[in-house]
Amino acid sequence: MSLTAGVARAAAIRGDCTAVVDGARRFTWREHADRVARMAAALRALGVGPGDRVSILADSSHAYVEAYHAIPWAGGVLAPVNSRFAPAEMLEMLQDATPRVLLADAAHAELAASLARDMAAPPRVVTIGADLEAMIAAQAPAEDAGRGGGDLACLFYTGGTTGRAKGVMLTHANLVTNALNVSSMLGMTSETVHLHCGPLFHLGAGARVYSTTVFAGTHVVLPRFDAAAVLRTIAEDGVTMAVVVPAMVTALLGVPDFAAHDLSSLRTLSYGAAPMPQALIEALLDRLPHVGLMQSYGQTELSPVATMLSSRDHVAGSALLRSAGQVVPNVELRIADPQDHPLPPGAVGEIQVRGATVMAGYWNRPEETARALAGGWMHTGDAGYLDARGYLFLVDRLKDMIVSGGENVYCAEVENALHDHPAVLECTVFGVPHERWGEAVHAVVVARAGMELSEAGLIAHCRTRIAGYKCPKTIELRTEPLPRSGTGKVQKAALRAPWWQGLARQVN
């Protein structure tokens, strides 16, 4: 199993077909494979050998897609830099990964050079554009390094929502298995035109580079997410498939002339990274009745997909809309108690996964690797339960569970109740210190434009949907968007931190 095999196959059987679209620039599969092999040769000329890391700090582009293929072709390990990190976080990540080469586009070139100067072992910085193009033109195509199977292919750093970022080690076999799983379950073919509108430094978006390549489909790349640009691109380039996060869906449906765009080519829209409110799913079903919706659940450590909710399960009013679907092929999933004993259907516990997509471990962190993979199962840190048919229902991050007056309160359930209010645009829930109850349920809510909310009204609304002890005791009403990580997840830790400042423990 090798990540480069798909490129060679695509060039051989669909050489004259479009591989990558980046604005006005278009490359056939034959051209793409040639550029990949020449970029691999350029990387080797810079000293990249088997297992050496190559980082990239850039907006999405055709060059980013090429790097996804060229780095493993050279025998190296792709280690993307989250461009939404603060410079100090980027430096910490780069110091940990120790890349030999750092690719940077013009927008990030100055920052990349500064970061390299501050590193103990500075990488060679190559600017995407004239510099990289000159290097590609000067090289003859390199032979594929021939790495695959259990060889390390990528090093993805998890977002900072739960603390210091960790490098997740994914092998060729991990990522090829995920690509085969996803491409088959989404029904990808050579006619697939996949829009990459999320950041390619994030595996949720980047893994689609490999799955689209499996059947030699077409990659359409936007430099960054822009709702209006996404709608235009779908219409202009005949996009058939895309992957989004809930915040993107909210933005897309909020485009004033949404209905004026020809979205008839779009066949599949998949979503993940954060729970999608049922009301938002049903809005999609109403606005895009011809589009099949697919939900995926997973995490970077799982390459990243563990379960999928199929389009046939996306029926308005169905209880399955709150499910994350069923386990994908080549993967086992169970619910376990704190002692790692499996739990029966309906019981809430930790979601644990094992199989061909589970990471090799955390880079330079053997103790954390041992804890995460104890007993051969990936301990996700997510809470959920399985129903009798094997559908997974997420309850919360285990560490986000609130214990109030001895009762367990799962934040996701409270957030779902708040999202059911028509004036709520986005919200998040966490525990705050309380003298009597230990912890109290607190919510931060952003109202939809032109609509008003009150704390009392929202609490009363929640009381009609969930038990009284689960309802927020306090609510902060905001006008600005909630802070989000590079993966689109709400940075709950940042919102929660001021409430616990100065306390020895972060739970009560």
Coordinates of C-alpha atoms in Angstrom, one line a residue:
M1 CA 0.0 0.0 0.0
S2 CA 1.6 3.2 -1.2
L3 CA 0.3 6.8 -1.4
T4 CA 2.1 7.3 -4.7
A5 CA 0.5 4.3 -6.6
G6 CA -2.6 6.3 -7.3
V7 CA -0.7 9.0 -9.1
A8 CA 1.1 6.5 -11.4
R9 CA -2.1 4.7 -12.1
A10 CA -4.0 7.9 -12.9
A11 CA -1.3 9.1 -15.3
A12 CA -1.3 5.8 -17.0
I13 CA -5.1 5.4 -17.6
R14 CA -6.4 9.0 -17.5
G15 CA -3.3 10.9 -18.6
D16 CA -5.2 13.5 -20.7
C17 CA -8.0 14.0 -18.1
T18 CA -8.0 16.9 -15.7
A19 CA -6.2 16.2 -12.4
V20 CA -6.1 19.6 -10.7
V21 CA -7.9 22.9 -11.2
D22 CA -6.6 26.0 -9.4
G23 CA -8.4 29.1 -10.6
A24 CA -7.3 29.5 -14.3
R25 CA -4.6 26.9 -14.0
R26 CA -5.4 23.3 -15.0
F27 CA -3.2 20.3 -15.1
T28 CA -3.8 16.9 -16.6
W29 CA -2.9 13.7 -14.8
R30 CA 0.1 13.3 -17.0
E31 CA 1.3 16.8 -16.3
H32 CA 0.5 16.3 -12.6
A33 CA 2.5 13.1 -12.4
D34 CA 5.5 14.8 -14.2
R35 CA 5.5 17.7 -11.8
V36 CA 5.2 15.4 -8.8
A37 CA 8.2 13.4 -10.0
R38 CA 10.2 16.6 -10.7
M39 CA 9.3 18.1 -7.3
A40 CA 10.4 14.9 -5.7
A41 CA 13.7 15.2 -7.5
A42 CA 14.1 18.7 -6.3
L43 CA 13.4 17.7 -2.7
R44 CA 16.1 15.0 -2.9
A45 CA 18.5 17.5 -4.3
L46 CA 17.9 19.5 -1.1
G47 CA 18.9 16.5 1.0
V48 CA 15.5 14.9 1.7
G49 CA 16.0 11.2 2.3
P50 CA 13.8 8.3 3.4
G51 CA 11.8 9.4 6.5
D52 CA 12.9 13.0 6.4
R53 CA 10.2 15.5 7.2
V54 CA 9.1 18.2 4.7
S55 CA 6.8 20.9 6.0
I56 CA 4.5 23.3 4.1
L57 CA 3.2 26.6 5.4
A58 CA 0.8 27.9 2.7
D59 CA -2.7 28.5 1.6
S60 CA -4.2 25.7 -0.5
S61 CA -3.1 25.6 -4.1
H62 CA -2.2 23.2 -6.9
A63 CA 1.3 23.1 -5.4
Y64 CA -0.1 21.9 -2.1
V65 CA -1.9 19.0 -3.8
E66 CA 1.4 18.3 -5.6
A67 CA 3.3 18.3 -2.3
Y68 CA 0.8 15.7 -0.9
H69 CA 2.1 13.3 -3.7
A70 CA 5.7 14.5 -4.2
I71 CA 6.9 14.3 -0.6
P72 CA 6.1 10.6 -0.3
W73 CA 7.4 10.1 -3.9
A74 CA 10.7 11.5 -2.7
G75 CA 10.6 9.1 0.3
G76 CA 9.9 11.9 2.8
V77 CA 7.2 12.6 5.4
L78 CA 4.7 15.3 4.9
A79 CA 4.4 17.6 8.0
P80 CA 2.0 20.5 7.3
V81 CA 2.1 23.6 9.4
N82 CA -1.3 24.9 10.7
S83 CA -1.3 28.5 9.3
R84 CA -3.8 29.5 11.9
F85 CA -1.4 28.8 14.7
A86 CA 0.4 31.7 16.4
P87 CA 4.0 32.0 15.4
A88 CA 5.1 30.5 18.8
E89 CA 2.9 27.5 18.2
M90 CA 4.3 27.1 14.7
L91 CA 7.9 27.2 16.0
E92 CA 7.1 24.6 18.7
M93 CA 5.7 22.3 16.0
L94 CA 8.6 22.8 13.6
Q95 CA 11.1 22.3 16.4
D96 CA 9.4 19.0 17.2
A97 CA 9.1 17.8 13.6
T98 CA 12.6 19.0 12.5
P99 CA 11.9 19.2 8.8
R100 CA 14.7 19.3 6.3
V101 CA 12.7 21.5 4.0
L102 CA 10.0 24.1 4.6
L103 CA 7.8 25.1 1.6
A104 CA 6.1 28.4 2.0
D105 CA 3.9 30.5 -0.4
A106 CA 4.4 34.2 -0.9
A107 CA 2.0 35.1 1.9
H108 CA 3.9 33.1 4.4
A109 CA 7.5 33.3 3.1
E110 CA 8.7 36.0 5.5
L111 CA 7.2 34.2 8.5
A112 CA 8.7 30.9 7.3
A113 CA 12.2 32.5 7.0
S114 CA 11.8 34.0 10.5
L115 CA 10.7 30.7 12.0
A116 CA 13.6 28.9 10.3
R117 CA 16.1 31.4 11.8
D118 CA 14.8 30.6 15.3
M119 CA 15.2 26.8 14.9
A120 CA 18.0 24.8 16.4
A121 CA 18.3 22.9 13.1
P122 CA 17.0 25.4 10.4
P123 CA 15.3 23.8 7.4
R124 CA 15.9 25.0 3.8
V125 CA 13.0 27.4 3.0
V126 CA 11.7 27.2 -0.5
T127 CA 9.1 29.7 -1.8
I128 CA 6.2 28.3 -3.7
G129 CA 6.0 30.2 -6.9
A130 CA 9.1 31.3 -8.9
D131 CA 11.6 29.5 -6.7
L132 CA 9.8 26.1 -6.6
E133 CA 8.9 26.3 -10.3
A134 CA 12.6 26.9 -11.2
M135 CA 13.6 23.9 -9.2
I136 CA 11.0 21.7 -10.8
A137 CA 12.0 22.8 -14.3
A138 CA 15.7 22.1 -13.6
Q139 CA 15.1 18.5 -12.4
A140 CA 14.5 15.3 -14.4
P141 CA 11.6 13.3 -13.0
A142 CA 12.7 11.1 -10.1
E143 CA 11.9 7.4 -9.7
D144 CA 9.4 6.7 -6.9
A145 CA 11.2 6.0 -3.7
G146 CA 9.0 2.9 -3.3
R147 CA 8.0 3.4 0.3
G148 CA 4.7 2.1 1.6
G149 CA 2.9 -0.2 4.1
G150 CA 4.1 0.6 7.6
D151 CA 6.6 3.3 6.5
L152 CA 5.8 6.7 8.0
A153 CA 4.1 9.0 5.4
C154 CA 2.6 12.0 7.2
L155 CA 3.0 13.8 10.5
F156 CA -0.1 15.8 11.3
Y157 CA -0.2 18.0 14.4
T158 CA -3.4 18.0 16.3
G159 CA -5.1 21.3 17.0
G160 CA -4.5 23.2 20.2
T161 CA -8.0 22.8 21.7
T162 CA -6.9 20.4 24.4
G163 CA -3.4 21.6 25.0
R164 CA 0.0 21.3 23.4
A165 CA -0.2 20.0 19.8
K166 CA 1.1 16.5 19.2
G167 CA 2.5 15.0 16.0
V168 CA 0.3 12.1 14.9
M169 CA 2.3 9.5 12.9
L170 CA 0.4 8.1 10.0
T171 CA 1.7 5.4 7.7
H172 CA 1.1 4.7 4.0
A173 CA -1.1 1.8 5.0
N174 CA -3.1 4.0 7.4
L175 CA -3.9 6.6 4.8
V176 CA -4.4 4.3 1.8
T177 CA -6.9 2.3 3.9
N178 CA -8.8 5.5 4.8
A179 CA -8.7 6.6 1.2
L180 CA -10.2 3.3 0.0
N181 CA -12.8 3.3 2.8
V182 CA -13.9 6.9 2.0
S183 CA -13.8 6.7 -1.8
S184 CA -15.9 3.5 -1.8
M185 CA -18.5 4.8 0.8
L186 CA -18.9 8.1 -1.0
G187 CA -19.2 6.4 -4.4
M188 CA -16.2 8.2 -5.9
T189 CA -15.4 7.5 -9.5
S190 CA -13.2 8.9 -12.3
E191 CA -16.0 11.4 -12.9
T192 CA -15.7 12.8 -9.3
V193 CA -14.9 16.5 -9.2
H194 CA -13.9 17.2 -5.6
L195 CA -13.7 20.7 -4.2
H196 CA -11.0 21.3 -1.6
C197 CA -12.4 24.4 0.2
G198 CA -11.0 23.6 3.7
P199 CA -7.4 24.1 4.7
L200 CA -5.1 21.3 3.5
F201 CA -3.0 21.5 6.6
H202 CA -5.9 19.7 8.3
L203 CA -6.2 16.0 7.6
G204 CA -10.0 16.2 7.4
A205 CA -9.5 18.1 4.1
G206 CA -6.1 16.7 3.1
A207 CA -7.1 13.1 3.3
R208 CA -9.5 13.8 0.4
V209 CA -6.5 14.4 -1.8
Y210 CA -5.7 10.7 -1.5
S211 CA -9.3 9.5 -1.7
T212 CA -10.0 11.5 -4.8
T213 CA -6.8 10.2 -6.4
V214 CA -7.8 6.5 -5.9
F215 CA -10.2 6.7 -8.9
A216 CA -8.3 9.5 -10.7
G217 CA -11.0 12.1 -10.1
T218 CA -10.4 15.8 -10.4
H219 CA -9.2 18.1 -7.6
V220 CA -10.5 21.7 -7.5
V221 CA -8.7 23.9 -5.1
L222 CA -9.6 27.2 -3.4
P223 CA -6.9 29.0 -1.5
R224 CA -9.2 29.4 1.6
F225 CA -12.9 29.0 2.4
D226 CA -15.1 31.8 1.2
A227 CA -18.8 31.0 1.0
A228 CA -19.6 33.0 -2.1
A229 CA -16.5 31.6 -3.9
V230 CA -17.5 28.1 -3.0
L231 CA -20.9 28.5 -4.6
R232 CA -19.4 30.1 -7.7
T233 CA -16.8 27.4 -8.1
I234 CA -19.3 24.6 -7.8
A235 CA -21.3 26.2 -10.7
E236 CA -18.3 27.1 -12.9
D237 CA -16.2 23.9 -12.5
G238 CA -19.0 21.3 -12.2
V239 CA -18.0 20.2 -8.7
T240 CA -19.7 17.0 -7.7
M241 CA -18.4 16.5 -4.2
A242 CA -17.1 18.6 -1.2
V243 CA -16.4 18.2 2.5
V244 CA -17.3 20.9 5.0
V245 CA -17.7 21.6 8.7
P246 CA -20.9 22.9 10.3
A247 CA -19.6 26.5 10.4
M248 CA -19.1 26.4 6.7
V249 CA -22.6 25.2 6.1
T250 CA -24.0 28.1 8.1
A251 CA -22.0 30.5 6.0
L252 CA -23.0 28.8 2.7
L253 CA -26.7 28.9 3.6
G254 CA -26.3 32.5 4.6
V255 CA -25.1 33.8 1.2
P256 CA -27.8 36.2 0.1
D257 CA -28.0 34.9 -3.5
F258 CA -27.6 31.3 -2.5
A259 CA -30.6 30.2 -4.7
A260 CA -29.2 32.0 -7.7
H261 CA -26.2 29.7 -8.1
D262 CA -26.5 26.6 -10.3
L263 CA -25.5 23.8 -7.9
S264 CA -27.0 21.0 -10.1
S265 CA -23.6 19.3 -10.5
L266 CA -23.2 18.8 -6.8
R267 CA -24.1 15.2 -5.8
T268 CA -22.5 14.6 -2.4
L269 CA -21.8 16.9 0.5
S270 CA -20.0 15.4 3.5
Y271 CA -19.5 17.0 6.8
G272 CA -17.7 16.4 10.1
A273 CA -15.1 17.8 12.6
A274 CA -17.9 19.0 14.9
P275 CA -21.5 17.9 15.6
M276 CA -24.0 19.3 13.1
P277 CA -27.2 20.6 14.8
Q278 CA -30.2 18.7 13.5
A279 CA -31.9 21.9 12.4
L280 CA -28.9 22.7 10.2
I281 CA -29.0 19.3 8.6
E282 CA -32.7 19.6 7.9
A283 CA -32.0 23.1 6.4
L284 CA -29.5 21.5 4.0
L285 CA -32.0 18.7 3.1
D286 CA -34.5 21.4 2.3
R287 CA -32.2 23.7 0.3
L288 CA -30.3 21.0 -1.6
P289 CA -32.8 18.2 -2.0
H290 CA -30.8 16.6 -4.9
V291 CA -27.6 16.3 -2.9
G292 CA -26.7 13.3 -0.8
L293 CA -25.4 14.2 2.7
M294 CA -22.8 12.1 4.4
Q295 CA -21.5 12.6 7.9
S296 CA -18.1 11.3 9.1
Y297 CA -16.8 11.0 12.6
G298 CA -13.2 10.4 13.5
Q299 CA -10.0 12.2 14.5
T300 CA -6.5 12.7 13.2
E301 CA -5.3 9.6 15.0
L302 CA -7.7 7.5 12.9
S303 CA -6.5 8.7 9.5
P304 CA -9.2 10.3 10.2
V305 CA -12.5 8.5 9.5
A306 CA -14.0 5.9 11.9
T307 CA -17.7 6.0 11.1
M308 CA -20.0 7.4 8.4
L309 CA -23.7 8.2 8.3
S310 CA -24.9 7.4 4.8
S311 CA -27.1 9.6 2.6
R312 CA -29.9 7.1 2.9
D313 CA -30.0 7.8 6.7
H314 CA -30.4 11.5 6.1
V315 CA -34.1 11.7 6.4
A316 CA -35.8 14.8 7.8
G317 CA -37.1 14.2 11.3
S318 CA -35.2 10.9 11.7
A319 CA -33.5 10.2 15.0
L320 CA -30.5 9.0 13.0
L321 CA -29.7 12.6 12.2
R322 CA -28.2 12.8 15.6
S323 CA -26.0 9.8 14.9
A324 CA -22.5 9.7 13.6
G325 CA -23.3 6.6 11.6
Q326 CA -21.8 3.1 11.5
V327 CA -18.2 1.9 11.6
V328 CA -16.3 1.9 8.3
P329 CA -14.6 -1.2 6.8
N330 CA -11.3 -2.4 8.2
V331 CA -12.0 -0.8 11.5
E332 CA -13.5 -2.0 14.9
L333 CA -15.2 0.3 17.3
R334 CA -16.5 -0.3 20.8
I335 CA -17.7 1.6 23.8
A336 CA -15.8 0.9 27.0
D337 CA -15.9 1.8 30.7
P338 CA -13.0 3.5 32.5
Q339 CA -11.4 0.1 33.1
D340 CA -11.6 -0.6 29.3
H341 CA -14.3 -3.2 29.6
P342 CA -16.7 -3.2 26.6
L343 CA -20.2 -1.9 27.3
P344 CA -23.5 -3.1 25.9
P345 CA -25.7 -1.1 23.4
G346 CA -27.2 2.0 25.0
A347 CA -24.5 2.5 27.6
V348 CA -22.4 5.6 27.5
G349 CA -18.7 5.2 27.7
E350 CA -15.5 6.0 25.8
I351 CA -15.3 5.4 22.1
Q352 CA -12.4 3.1 21.3
V353 CA -11.1 2.1 17.9
R354 CA -8.7 -0.4 16.5
G355 CA -7.8 -1.4 12.9
A356 CA -5.8 -0.6 9.9
T357 CA -6.4 3.2 10.1
V358 CA -5.2 3.7 13.7
M359 CA -2.0 5.8 14.0
A360 CA 1.4 4.4 14.6
G361 CA 1.8 6.8 17.6
Y362 CA 2.7 10.3 18.7
W363 CA 6.0 11.7 17.4
N364 CA 8.6 11.7 20.2
R365 CA 6.0 10.9 22.8
P366 CA 6.2 7.2 23.8
E367 CA 4.4 7.6 27.1
E368 CA 1.4 9.4 25.5
T369 CA 1.4 6.8 22.7
A370 CA 1.3 4.0 25.2
R371 CA -1.7 5.6 27.0
A372 CA -3.6 6.4 23.9
L373 CA -3.1 2.9 22.4
A374 CA -3.4 0.9 25.7
G375 CA -4.6 -2.7 25.0
G376 CA -4.4 -2.2 21.3
W377 CA -7.3 0.2 21.1
M378 CA -7.1 3.9 20.3
H379 CA -8.7 5.7 23.3
T380 CA -10.4 8.6 21.6
G381 CA -11.4 10.6 24.7
D382 CA -14.9 11.0 23.2
A383 CA -18.0 9.7 25.0
G384 CA -20.8 8.0 23.1
Y385 CA -23.0 5.0 22.8
L386 CA -24.0 2.4 20.2
D387 CA -27.6 1.5 19.5
A388 CA -28.7 -2.0 18.7
R389 CA -27.9 -1.6 15.0
G390 CA -24.4 -0.3 15.6
Y391 CA -25.1 3.4 15.0
L392 CA -22.8 5.6 17.0
F393 CA -24.2 8.5 19.0
L394 CA -21.7 11.0 20.2
V395 CA -22.4 12.4 23.7
D396 CA -19.3 14.7 24.3
R397 CA -15.6 14.9 24.9
L398 CA -15.1 13.0 28.1
K399 CA -13.1 15.9 29.6
D400 CA -16.0 18.3 28.7
M401 CA -18.4 16.5 30.9
I402 CA -19.8 18.6 33.7
V403 CA -20.5 17.1 37.1
S404 CA -23.1 19.4 38.8
G405 CA -24.5 18.3 42.1
G406 CA -23.4 14.8 41.5
E407 CA -25.2 14.6 38.1
N408 CA -23.3 14.1 34.9
V409 CA -24.2 16.7 32.2
Y410 CA -23.0 16.1 28.7
C411 CA -22.3 19.4 26.9
A412 CA -23.4 18.2 23.5
E413 CA -26.9 17.5 24.7
V414 CA -27.2 21.1 26.1
E415 CA -25.8 22.6 22.9
N416 CA -28.3 20.6 20.8
A417 CA -31.1 22.1 22.9
L418 CA -29.8 25.6 22.5
H419 CA -29.3 25.1 18.7
D420 CA -33.0 24.2 18.4
H421 CA -33.8 27.8 19.2
P422 CA -34.4 29.6 15.9
A423 CA -32.4 32.7 16.9
V424 CA -29.3 30.8 17.9
L425 CA -26.5 31.0 15.3
E426 CA -23.8 29.2 17.3
C427 CA -23.1 28.2 20.9
T428 CA -20.9 26.3 23.2
V429 CA -21.3 24.9 26.8
F430 CA -18.9 24.1 29.6
G431 CA -18.7 23.9 33.3
V432 CA -17.8 26.8 35.6
P433 CA -17.0 26.7 39.3
H434 CA -20.1 26.9 41.6
E435 CA -19.9 27.1 45.4
R436 CA -22.9 24.8 46.0
W437 CA -23.0 22.5 43.0
G438 CA -19.3 22.1 42.4
E439 CA -19.8 23.0 38.7
A440 CA -22.6 24.8 37.0
V441 CA -23.6 24.7 33.4
H442 CA -22.6 27.8 31.5
A443 CA -23.3 28.7 27.8
V444 CA -21.9 31.2 25.4
V445 CA -24.3 32.0 22.7
V446 CA -24.2 34.1 19.4
A447 CA -27.5 35.3 18.0
R448 CA -28.5 35.3 14.4
A449 CA -28.2 38.7 12.7
G450 CA -31.3 40.8 13.4
M451 CA -32.7 38.5 16.1
E452 CA -32.8 39.0 19.8
L453 CA -32.1 36.6 22.7
S454 CA -32.3 36.8 26.4
E455 CA -30.8 34.6 29.1
A456 CA -34.1 33.9 30.7
G457 CA -35.7 33.1 27.4
L458 CA -33.0 30.6 26.4
I459 CA -33.1 28.9 29.8
A460 CA -36.9 28.6 29.5
H461 CA -36.4 27.2 26.0
C462 CA -33.9 24.6 27.3
R463 CA -36.3 23.5 30.0
T464 CA -38.8 22.4 27.4
R465 CA -36.2 20.0 25.9
I466 CA -33.9 18.7 28.6
A467 CA -33.9 18.0 32.3
G468 CA -33.7 21.1 34.6
Y469 CA -30.3 20.1 36.0
K470 CA -28.9 20.1 32.5
C471 CA -30.1 23.6 31.6
P472 CA -27.6 26.4 31.7
K473 CA -27.5 28.3 34.9
T474 CA -25.8 31.3 33.3
I475 CA -25.5 32.4 29.6
E476 CA -23.2 34.9 28.0
L477 CA -24.7 36.5 24.9
R478 CA -22.1 37.6 22.4
T479 CA -22.2 39.5 19.1
E480 CA -18.8 38.3 17.7
P481 CA -18.2 34.7 16.4
L482 CA -16.9 32.0 18.7
P483 CA -13.2 31.4 18.5
R484 CA -12.3 28.3 16.4
S485 CA -9.3 26.2 15.8
G486 CA -7.8 25.4 12.4
T487 CA -10.1 22.4 12.2
G488 CA -13.2 24.5 12.7
K489 CA -13.8 23.4 16.2
V490 CA -14.8 25.9 18.9
Q491 CA -11.9 26.7 21.2
K492 CA -13.8 25.8 24.3
A493 CA -10.6 25.7 26.4
A494 CA -9.9 29.4 25.7
L495 CA -13.5 30.4 26.7
R496 CA -13.4 28.2 29.8
A497 CA -10.0 29.2 31.1
P498 CA -10.9 32.6 32.7
W499 CA -13.5 31.0 34.9
W500 CA -10.9 28.6 36.4
Q501 CA -7.9 31.0 36.6
G502 CA -6.1 30.8 39.9
L503 CA -7.7 27.5 41.0
A504 CA -5.6 24.5 41.7
R505 CA -8.0 22.2 40.0
Q506 CA -9.8 22.7 36.7
V507 CA -12.8 20.6 37.8
N508 CA -15.0 20.9 41.0

